[in-house]
C-alpha atoms as an extended CHARMM CRD file, in Angstrom:
* protein
*
       223  EXT
         1         1  MET       CA              3.5880000000       -3.5320000000      -13.7730000000  PROA      1               0.0000000000
         2         2  PRO       CA              3.1020000000       -6.7080000000      -15.9330000000  PROA      2               0.0000000000
         3         3  GLY       CA              4.7240000000       -6.4250000000      -19.3490000000  PROA      3               0.0000000000
         4         4  GLU       CA              1.7230000000       -6.8000000000      -21.4200000000  PROA      4               0.0000000000
         5         5  ARG       CA             -0.1250000000       -3.9140000000      -19.6080000000  PROA      5               0.0000000000
         6         6  ALA       CA              3.0520000000       -1.7030000000      -19.9020000000  PROA      6               0.0000000000
         7         7  ARG       CA              3.1960000000       -2.1930000000      -23.5260000000  PROA      7               0.0000000000
         8         8  SER       CA             -0.4050000000       -1.5840000000      -23.9970000000  PROA      8               0.0000000000
         9         9  ILE       CA             -0.4590000000        1.7570000000      -22.1680000000  PROA      9               0.0000000000
        10        10  ALA       CA              2.8470000000        2.6990000000      -23.9110000000  PROA      10              0.0000000000
        11        11  ALA       CA              1.3640000000        2.0040000000      -27.2130000000  PROA      11              0.0000000000
        12        12  ALA       CA             -0.7730000000        5.3280000000      -26.7580000000  PROA      12              0.0000000000
        13        13  PHE       CA              2.6400000000        7.1010000000      -27.2320000000  PROA      13              0.0000000000
        14        14  LEU       CA              3.7280000000        5.6230000000      -30.5030000000  PROA      14              0.0000000000
        15        15  PRO       CA              4.1750000000        8.0630000000      -33.1510000000  PROA      15              0.0000000000
        16        16  ALA       CA              1.5280000000        8.4870000000      -35.9150000000  PROA      16              0.0000000000
        17        17  HSD       CA              4.1310000000        7.8580000000      -38.6550000000  PROA      17              0.0000000000
        18        18  PRO       CA              6.2570000000        4.6830000000      -38.7000000000  PROA      18              0.0000000000
        19        19  LEU       CA              9.4710000000        6.5450000000      -38.9140000000  PROA      19              0.0000000000
        20        20  GLY       CA              8.4760000000        8.9870000000      -36.0870000000  PROA      20              0.0000000000
        21        21  ASN       CA             10.2530000000        9.4710000000      -32.8150000000  PROA      21              0.0000000000
        22        22  ARG       CA              9.6370000000        6.4740000000      -30.5610000000  PROA      22              0.0000000000
        23        23  TRP       CA             11.2670000000        7.8450000000      -27.3570000000  PROA      23              0.0000000000
        24        24  ASP       CA              8.0250000000        8.4460000000      -25.5360000000  PROA      24              0.0000000000
        25        25  TYR       CA              6.9550000000        4.9330000000      -26.2260000000  PROA      25              0.0000000000
        26        26  PHE       CA             10.0940000000        3.2660000000      -25.1370000000  PROA      26              0.0000000000
        27        27  TYR       CA             10.3510000000        5.6840000000      -21.9980000000  PROA      27              0.0000000000
        28        28  SER       CA              6.8230000000        4.7750000000      -21.0360000000  PROA      28              0.0000000000
        29        29  ARG       CA              7.1910000000        1.0000000000      -21.4630000000  PROA      29              0.0000000000
        30        30  SER       CA             10.4720000000        1.1030000000      -19.4370000000  PROA      30              0.0000000000
        31        31  LYS       CA              9.1160000000        3.3950000000      -16.6900000000  PROA      31              0.0000000000
        32        32  LEU       CA              5.8830000000        1.4010000000      -16.3400000000  PROA      32              0.0000000000
        33        33  GLY       CA              7.7010000000       -1.9160000000      -16.3410000000  PROA      33              0.0000000000
        34        34  SER       CA             10.2800000000       -1.1090000000      -13.7660000000  PROA      34              0.0000000000
        35        35  ASP       CA              9.1240000000        1.5300000000      -11.3660000000  PROA      35              0.0000000000
        36        36  PRO       CA              6.6090000000        0.6890000000       -8.7890000000  PROA      36              0.0000000000
        37        37  LEU       CA              5.2420000000        4.2500000000       -8.8020000000  PROA      37              0.0000000000
        38        38  TYR       CA              2.0240000000        3.8890000000      -10.5410000000  PROA      38              0.0000000000
        39        39  PRO       CA              0.7310000000        0.9000000000       -8.8460000000  PROA      39              0.0000000000
        40        40  GLY       CA              1.5130000000        2.5070000000       -5.6540000000  PROA      40              0.0000000000
        41        41  VAL       CA             -0.5290000000        5.5930000000       -6.4270000000  PROA      41              0.0000000000
        42        42  SER       CA             -3.4510000000        3.4370000000       -7.6270000000  PROA      42              0.0000000000
        43        43  GLU       CA             -3.3030000000        1.6690000000       -4.3570000000  PROA      43              0.0000000000
        44        44  ALA       CA             -3.2680000000        4.9850000000       -2.4970000000  PROA      44              0.0000000000
        45        45  LEU       CA             -6.2720000000        6.4140000000       -4.5550000000  PROA      45              0.0000000000
        46        46  ARG       CA             -8.5110000000        3.2640000000       -4.8490000000  PROA      46              0.0000000000
        47        47  GLY       CA            -11.7390000000        3.8570000000       -3.2070000000  PROA      47              0.0000000000
        48        48  THR       CA            -11.6500000000        7.5950000000       -3.5000000000  PROA      48              0.0000000000
        49        49  SER       CA            -13.9400000000        9.6470000000       -5.8190000000  PROA      49              0.0000000000
        50        50  ALA       CA            -12.7040000000       13.1880000000       -5.5490000000  PROA      50              0.0000000000
        51        51  PRO       CA            -11.2490000000       14.9790000000       -8.6390000000  PROA      51              0.0000000000
        52        52  LEU       CA             -7.4860000000       14.5020000000       -8.8560000000  PROA      52              0.0000000000
        53        53  LEU       CA             -4.9220000000       17.3250000000       -9.7050000000  PROA      53              0.0000000000
        54        54  ASP       CA             -1.6000000000       15.7660000000      -10.9200000000  PROA      54              0.0000000000
        55        55  MET       CA              1.0790000000       18.5380000000      -10.3160000000  PROA      55              0.0000000000
        56        56  GLY       CA              4.0220000000       17.8750000000      -12.6220000000  PROA      56              0.0000000000
        57        57  CYS       CA              2.2500000000       15.3720000000      -14.6960000000  PROA      57              0.0000000000
        58        58  GLY       CA              4.8260000000       14.9880000000      -17.5540000000  PROA      58              0.0000000000
        59        59  LEU       CA              3.2640000000       12.7650000000      -20.2310000000  PROA      59              0.0000000000
        60        60  GLY       CA              0.2410000000       12.1490000000      -18.1430000000  PROA      60              0.0000000000
        61        61  LEU       CA              1.0770000000        8.3210000000      -17.5260000000  PROA      61              0.0000000000
        62        62  LEU       CA             -0.9420000000        8.6050000000      -14.3500000000  PROA      62              0.0000000000
        63        63  ALA       CA             -4.1310000000        9.2190000000      -16.1800000000  PROA      63              0.0000000000
        64        64  HSD       CA             -3.5920000000        6.1280000000      -18.2730000000  PROA      64              0.0000000000
        65        65  THR       CA             -2.6630000000        3.7520000000      -15.4100000000  PROA      65              0.0000000000
        66        66  LEU       CA             -5.5910000000        4.9290000000      -13.2180000000  PROA      66              0.0000000000
        67        67  HSD       CA             -7.9140000000        4.1940000000      -16.1020000000  PROA      67              0.0000000000
        68        68  ALA       CA             -6.4580000000        0.6740000000      -16.7030000000  PROA      68              0.0000000000
        69        69  ASP       CA             -6.8520000000        0.0670000000      -13.0320000000  PROA      69              0.0000000000
        70        70  GLY       CA            -10.5020000000        0.9330000000      -13.2000000000  PROA      70              0.0000000000
        71        71  ILE       CA            -10.0890000000        4.0420000000      -11.2220000000  PROA      71              0.0000000000
        72        72  THR       CA            -12.0500000000        6.6960000000      -13.1140000000  PROA      72              0.0000000000
        73        73  LEU       CA            -11.5520000000        9.8980000000      -11.2950000000  PROA      73              0.0000000000
        74        74  PRO       CA            -11.8150000000       13.3500000000      -12.9490000000  PROA      74              0.0000000000
        75        75  TYR       CA             -8.1670000000       13.9970000000      -13.6160000000  PROA      75              0.0000000000
        76        76  ARG       CA             -6.3660000000       17.1860000000      -14.4780000000  PROA      76              0.0000000000
        77        77  GLY       CA             -2.5390000000       17.1370000000      -15.2230000000  PROA      77              0.0000000000
        78        78  VAL       CA             -0.4370000000       20.3120000000      -15.2020000000  PROA      78              0.0000000000
        79        79  ASP       CA              3.3410000000       20.5290000000      -16.0250000000  PROA      79              0.0000000000
        80        80  SER       CA              5.7170000000       23.4230000000      -17.1360000000  PROA      80              0.0000000000
        81        81  ASP       CA              6.8130000000       21.5380000000      -20.2030000000  PROA      81              0.0000000000
        82        82  ALA       CA              4.5880000000       22.6080000000      -22.9940000000  PROA      82              0.0000000000
        83        83  SER       CA              5.8080000000       19.8670000000      -25.2790000000  PROA      83              0.0000000000
        84        84  LYS       CA              5.1070000000       17.1330000000      -22.7780000000  PROA      84              0.0000000000
        85        85  ILE       CA              1.6430000000       18.5230000000      -22.3180000000  PROA      85              0.0000000000
        86        86  ARG       CA              1.0010000000       18.5400000000      -26.0020000000  PROA      86              0.0000000000
        87        87  ARG       CA              2.1360000000       14.9720000000      -26.2800000000  PROA      87              0.0000000000
        88        88  ALA       CA              0.0800000000       13.9660000000      -23.1400000000  PROA      88              0.0000000000
        89        89  ARG       CA             -2.9650000000       15.4460000000      -24.7600000000  PROA      89              0.0000000000
        90        90  CYS       CA             -2.4540000000       13.5690000000      -27.9860000000  PROA      90              0.0000000000
        91        91  ALA       CA             -1.9790000000       10.2210000000      -26.1220000000  PROA      91              0.0000000000
        92        92  ALA       CA             -5.0600000000       10.8440000000      -23.9200000000  PROA      92              0.0000000000
        93        93  ALA       CA             -7.1670000000       11.4950000000      -27.1390000000  PROA      93              0.0000000000
        94        94  ARG       CA             -5.8050000000        8.3950000000      -28.7330000000  PROA      94              0.0000000000
        95        95  ARG       CA             -7.0940000000        6.2400000000      -25.8480000000  PROA      95              0.0000000000
        96        96  GLU       CA            -10.3660000000        8.3860000000      -25.3980000000  PROA      96              0.0000000000
        97        97  LEU       CA             -9.6220000000        9.3670000000      -21.7730000000  PROA      97              0.0000000000
        98        98  THR       CA            -12.4100000000       11.7650000000      -21.7020000000  PROA      98              0.0000000000
        99        99  GLU       CA            -11.9980000000       12.2760000000      -17.8760000000  PROA      99              0.0000000000
       100       100  ALA       CA             -8.4600000000       13.6020000000      -18.3740000000  PROA      100             0.0000000000
       101       101  SER       CA             -7.5240000000       17.2100000000      -19.3030000000  PROA      101             0.0000000000
       102       102  PHE       CA             -3.8850000000       18.7840000000      -19.4680000000  PROA      102             0.0000000000
       103       103  ASP       CA             -2.5340000000       22.3300000000      -18.9690000000  PROA      103             0.0000000000
       104       104  VAL       CA              0.8780000000       24.1510000000      -18.9540000000  PROA      104             0.0000000000
       105       105  VAL       CA              1.4760000000       25.4360000000      -15.5440000000  PROA      105             0.0000000000
       106       106  ASP       CA              4.8060000000       26.3760000000      -13.8990000000  PROA      106             0.0000000000
       107       107  LEU       CA              4.2840000000       25.5130000000      -10.2690000000  PROA      107             0.0000000000
       108       108  ALA       CA              7.1850000000       27.5580000000       -9.2350000000  PROA      108             0.0000000000
       109       109  GLN       CA              5.3390000000       30.6980000000      -10.2990000000  PROA      109             0.0000000000
       110       110  ALA       CA              1.5500000000       29.7810000000      -10.1290000000  PROA      110             0.0000000000
       111       111  LEU       CA             -0.7370000000       27.2110000000       -8.5880000000  PROA      111             0.0000000000
       112       112  PRO       CA             -4.0830000000       26.0710000000      -10.2070000000  PROA      112             0.0000000000
       113       113  ALA       CA             -7.4230000000       26.2810000000       -8.4470000000  PROA      113             0.0000000000
       114       114  HSD       CA             -8.5290000000       22.8770000000       -7.3290000000  PROA      114             0.0000000000
       115       115  ARG       CA            -10.6070000000       20.9690000000       -4.6160000000  PROA      115             0.0000000000
       116       116  GLY       CA            -10.0830000000       17.2560000000       -4.3090000000  PROA      116             0.0000000000
       117       117  SER       CA             -6.9940000000       14.9700000000       -4.2620000000  PROA      117             0.0000000000
       118       118  VAL       CA             -3.5720000000       15.9600000000       -5.2780000000  PROA      118             0.0000000000
       119       119  ALA       CA             -0.5020000000       13.9280000000       -6.5840000000  PROA      119             0.0000000000
       120       120  ILE       CA              2.8590000000       15.3490000000       -6.5610000000  PROA      120             0.0000000000
       121       121  LEU       CA              5.0720000000       12.6800000000       -8.1060000000  PROA      121             0.0000000000
       122       122  ASP       CA              8.8930000000       13.0140000000       -8.4650000000  PROA      122             0.0000000000
       123       123  VAL       CA              8.4610000000       16.8700000000       -8.6550000000  PROA      123             0.0000000000
       124       124  LEU       CA              9.4120000000       18.4170000000       -5.0880000000  PROA      124             0.0000000000
       125       125  GLN       CA             13.1090000000       18.1370000000       -5.6350000000  PROA      125             0.0000000000
       126       126  PHE       CA             13.0160000000       20.3040000000       -8.8350000000  PROA      126             0.0000000000
       127       127  ILE       CA             11.3370000000       23.2040000000       -6.8840000000  PROA      127             0.0000000000
       128       128  PRO       CA             13.2060000000       25.7550000000       -4.8290000000  PROA      128             0.0000000000
       129       129  PRO       CA             12.6760000000       25.4410000000       -1.0150000000  PROA      129             0.0000000000
       130       130  ASP       CA             10.3920000000       28.4870000000       -0.7160000000  PROA      130             0.0000000000
       131       131  ALA       CA              8.2810000000       27.6200000000       -3.6340000000  PROA      131             0.0000000000
       132       132  GLN       CA              8.2070000000       23.9560000000       -2.4200000000  PROA      132             0.0000000000
       133       133  ALA       CA              6.6660000000       25.0850000000        0.9450000000  PROA      133             0.0000000000
       134       134  ARG       CA              4.1030000000       27.0440000000       -1.0130000000  PROA      134             0.0000000000
       135       135  VAL       CA              3.1710000000       24.0170000000       -3.2180000000  PROA      135             0.0000000000
       136       136  LEU       CA              2.7170000000       21.8280000000       -0.2370000000  PROA      136             0.0000000000
       137       137  ASP       CA              0.6290000000       24.3070000000        1.7570000000  PROA      137             0.0000000000
       138       138  ALA       CA             -1.5270000000       24.8960000000       -1.4020000000  PROA      138             0.0000000000
       139       139  ALA       CA             -2.0240000000       21.1380000000       -1.8940000000  PROA      139             0.0000000000
       140       140  ILE       CA             -3.0960000000       20.7450000000        1.6160000000  PROA      140             0.0000000000
       141       141  ALA       CA             -5.6160000000       23.4270000000        1.3300000000  PROA      141             0.0000000000
       142       142  MET       CA             -7.0570000000       21.6960000000       -1.8000000000  PROA      142             0.0000000000
       143       143  LEU       CA             -7.8930000000       18.5840000000       -0.0340000000  PROA      143             0.0000000000
       144       144  MET       CA            -11.5030000000       17.9990000000        0.5890000000  PROA      144             0.0000000000
       145       145  PRO       CA            -13.2390000000       15.3900000000        2.8730000000  PROA      145             0.0000000000
       146       146  GLY       CA            -12.3860000000       11.8250000000        1.5290000000  PROA      146             0.0000000000
       147       147  ALA       CA             -9.5790000000       13.1850000000       -0.7670000000  PROA      147             0.0000000000
       148       148  ARG       CA             -5.9280000000       12.2620000000       -0.4710000000  PROA      148             0.0000000000
       149       149  LEU       CA             -2.5110000000       13.8240000000       -1.0370000000  PROA      149             0.0000000000
       150       150  VAL       CA             -0.1210000000       11.4380000000       -2.7180000000  PROA      150             0.0000000000
       151       151  ILE       CA              3.5670000000       12.5570000000       -2.8760000000  PROA      151             0.0000000000
       152       152  ARG       CA              6.3790000000       10.4980000000       -4.4280000000  PROA      152             0.0000000000
       153       153  THR       CA              9.8220000000       12.2130000000       -3.7320000000  PROA      153             0.0000000000
       154       154  GLY       CA             13.4860000000       11.4740000000       -3.1340000000  PROA      154             0.0000000000
       155       155  LEU       CA             14.6230000000       12.1600000000        0.2910000000  PROA      155             0.0000000000
       156       156  ASP       CA             17.7710000000       13.8770000000        1.6130000000  PROA      156             0.0000000000
       157       157  ASP       CA             18.9380000000       11.2970000000        4.1070000000  PROA      157             0.0000000000
       158       158  GLY       CA             22.6720000000       11.1280000000        3.2010000000  PROA      158             0.0000000000
       159       159  SER       CA             22.2590000000        7.5080000000        1.8930000000  PROA      159             0.0000000000
       160       160  GLY       CA             23.8360000000        5.9200000000       -1.2140000000  PROA      160             0.0000000000
       161       161  ARG       CA             20.5610000000        5.8300000000       -2.8350000000  PROA      161             0.0000000000
       162       162  ALA       CA             19.8650000000        9.5500000000       -2.2620000000  PROA      162             0.0000000000
       163       163  ARG       CA             23.3200000000       10.1710000000       -4.0940000000  PROA      163             0.0000000000
       164       164  ILE       CA             22.2640000000        8.0430000000       -6.9600000000  PROA      164             0.0000000000
       165       165  THR       CA             18.8580000000        9.7720000000       -7.1560000000  PROA      165             0.0000000000
       166       166  ARG       CA             20.5490000000       13.1070000000       -7.3270000000  PROA      166             0.0000000000
       167       167  ALA       CA             22.9220000000       12.0430000000       -9.9190000000  PROA      167             0.0000000000
       168       168  VAL       CA             20.2140000000       10.5670000000      -12.3420000000  PROA      168             0.0000000000
       169       169  ASP       CA             17.9960000000       13.7780000000      -11.7420000000  PROA      169             0.0000000000
       170       170  MET       CA             21.0430000000       15.8970000000      -12.8590000000  PROA      170             0.0000000000
       171       171  PHE       CA             21.7020000000       13.5320000000      -15.8250000000  PROA      171             0.0000000000
       172       172  SER       CA             17.9370000000       13.7270000000      -16.8280000000  PROA      172             0.0000000000
       173       173  ARG       CA             18.4580000000       17.5170000000      -17.0840000000  PROA      173             0.0000000000
       174       174  VAL       CA             21.5850000000       17.1610000000      -19.1470000000  PROA      174             0.0000000000
       175       175  LEU       CA             19.7780000000       14.9350000000      -21.4980000000  PROA      175             0.0000000000
       176       176  GLY       CA             16.8670000000       17.4870000000      -21.7980000000  PROA      176             0.0000000000
       177       177  TRP       CA             14.2020000000       15.0560000000      -20.4000000000  PROA      177             0.0000000000
       178       178  MET       CA             13.6660000000       17.3440000000      -17.4200000000  PROA      178             0.0000000000
       179       179  ASN       CA             13.5960000000       21.0390000000      -17.9880000000  PROA      179             0.0000000000
       180       180  ALA       CA             14.8280000000       22.0030000000      -14.5330000000  PROA      180             0.0000000000
       181       181  THR       CA             17.5830000000       20.7630000000      -12.2900000000  PROA      181             0.0000000000
       182       182  PRO       CA             17.1610000000       19.3100000000       -8.6690000000  PROA      182             0.0000000000
       183       183  ARG       CA             16.9950000000       22.1320000000       -6.1620000000  PROA      183             0.0000000000
       184       184  HSD       CA             16.0060000000       20.6450000000       -2.7610000000  PROA      184             0.0000000000
       185       185  TYR       CA             15.3320000000       17.1560000000       -1.5980000000  PROA      185             0.0000000000
       186       186  PRO       CA             12.9620000000       17.1550000000        1.3180000000  PROA      186             0.0000000000
       187       187  GLN       CA             13.9750000000       15.5720000000        4.6030000000  PROA      187             0.0000000000
       188       188  ALA       CA             11.5020000000       12.8290000000        5.9670000000  PROA      188             0.0000000000
       189       189  ASP       CA             10.9310000000       14.4220000000        9.5190000000  PROA      189             0.0000000000
       190       190  ALA       CA             10.4260000000       17.8450000000        8.0790000000  PROA      190             0.0000000000
       191       191  LEU       CA              7.9940000000       16.7010000000        5.4370000000  PROA      191             0.0000000000
       192       192  GLN       CA              6.0190000000       14.6110000000        7.9660000000  PROA      192             0.0000000000
       193       193  ALA       CA              6.0110000000       17.4900000000       10.3960000000  PROA      193             0.0000000000
       194       194  ARG       CA              4.6780000000       19.9780000000        7.7610000000  PROA      194             0.0000000000
       195       195  LEU       CA              1.8210000000       17.7040000000        6.8480000000  PROA      195             0.0000000000
       196       196  ARG       CA              0.9860000000       16.6380000000       10.3990000000  PROA      196             0.0000000000
       197       197  GLY       CA              1.0720000000       20.1600000000       11.6390000000  PROA      197             0.0000000000
       198       198  ALA       CA             -1.7950000000       20.8160000000        9.0070000000  PROA      198             0.0000000000
       199       199  GLY       CA             -3.8150000000       18.2950000000       10.9730000000  PROA      199             0.0000000000
       200       200  LEU       CA             -3.2680000000       15.5210000000        8.2610000000  PROA      200             0.0000000000
       201       201  GLN       CA             -2.8040000000       11.7790000000        9.0460000000  PROA      201             0.0000000000
       202       202  VAL       CA              0.4610000000       10.7610000000        7.1780000000  PROA      202             0.0000000000
       203       203  GLU       CA              1.7870000000        7.3360000000        6.0360000000  PROA      203             0.0000000000
       204       204  MET       CA              5.2100000000        7.0990000000        4.5220000000  PROA      204             0.0000000000
       205       205  THR       CA              6.5410000000        4.0050000000        2.7720000000  PROA      205             0.0000000000
       206       206  ALA       CA              9.5590000000        3.1090000000        0.6570000000  PROA      206             0.0000000000
       207       207  LEU       CA              8.5000000000        3.1680000000       -3.0940000000  PROA      207             0.0000000000
       208       208  TYR       CA             11.6350000000        2.2420000000       -5.0050000000  PROA      208             0.0000000000
       209       209  GLY       CA             11.0910000000       -1.4640000000       -5.5650000000  PROA      209             0.0000000000
       210       210  ASN       CA             14.1210000000       -2.9460000000       -7.4130000000  PROA      210             0.0000000000
       211       211  THR       CA             15.4790000000        0.4850000000       -8.6330000000  PROA      211             0.0000000000
       212       212  PRO       CA             18.4800000000        2.0690000000       -6.9710000000  PROA      212             0.0000000000
       213       213  PHE       CA             16.7610000000        5.2730000000       -6.2040000000  PROA      213             0.0000000000
       214       214  ASN       CA             15.7080000000        6.6360000000       -2.7730000000  PROA      214             0.0000000000
       215       215  ASN       CA             11.9720000000        7.2200000000       -3.7310000000  PROA      215             0.0000000000
       216       216  TRP       CA              9.3230000000        7.3820000000       -1.0630000000  PROA      216             0.0000000000
       217       217  ARG       CA              5.5260000000        7.5160000000       -1.0300000000  PROA      217             0.0000000000
       218       218  VAL       CA              3.8090000000        9.9060000000        1.3080000000  PROA      218             0.0000000000
       219       219  VAL       CA             -0.0470000000        9.5100000000        1.6010000000  PROA      219             0.0000000000
       220       220  ALA       CA             -1.8180000000       12.1670000000        3.5650000000  PROA      220             0.0000000000
       221       221  SER       CA             -5.5220000000       12.6760000000        4.4340000000  PROA      221             0.0000000000
       222       222  ARG       CA             -7.5690000000       14.7710000000        7.0330000000  PROA      222             0.0000000000
       223       223  ARG       CA             -8.2440000000       12.8720000000       10.1500000000  PROA      223             0.0000000000
């Protein structure tokens, strides 16, 4: 993402007080400026109009980037981290993202009701295998005609990128940025087979850009 746009979006996460904590601002600015995730999701959702559920939304950056790209879908973000949800609400209110809402939901325990498109971004690897299967099946069932399931995940393929991805995810837990440790990285063939077995058309492309991570974008829709 161009630097000026990344700074503009990240500004929504500046603290109210000049001496406040600027971690969210610098994290958002760095993430938006270096990771091709959000432009990739915008590309996948462009032209759709179905409401979007963002599972594991974190700070809600996707709501901001979609808005900046002129993609004005009704958006709901859910995450198990109550602190991130509180900060996501504050940043969205500051930017008057009236189409966005945020709720605390632990996806390993419960799944929200939804009909429309679904985004699962950098989340699957933090969910145990049995719960991961339930999340995928529930997301598939949520899809309505014209909607899309967009996944970004690290893959278990034995590559050097996969090892770096796991190490950084573990380090994020140590730092406290993530409130869960990585549990299970999907395998590309198994993930595609599950989606295609549900009657979905699937496209999988690398989405790591200039980063060292083994991140892939999966876009699925009904035939």
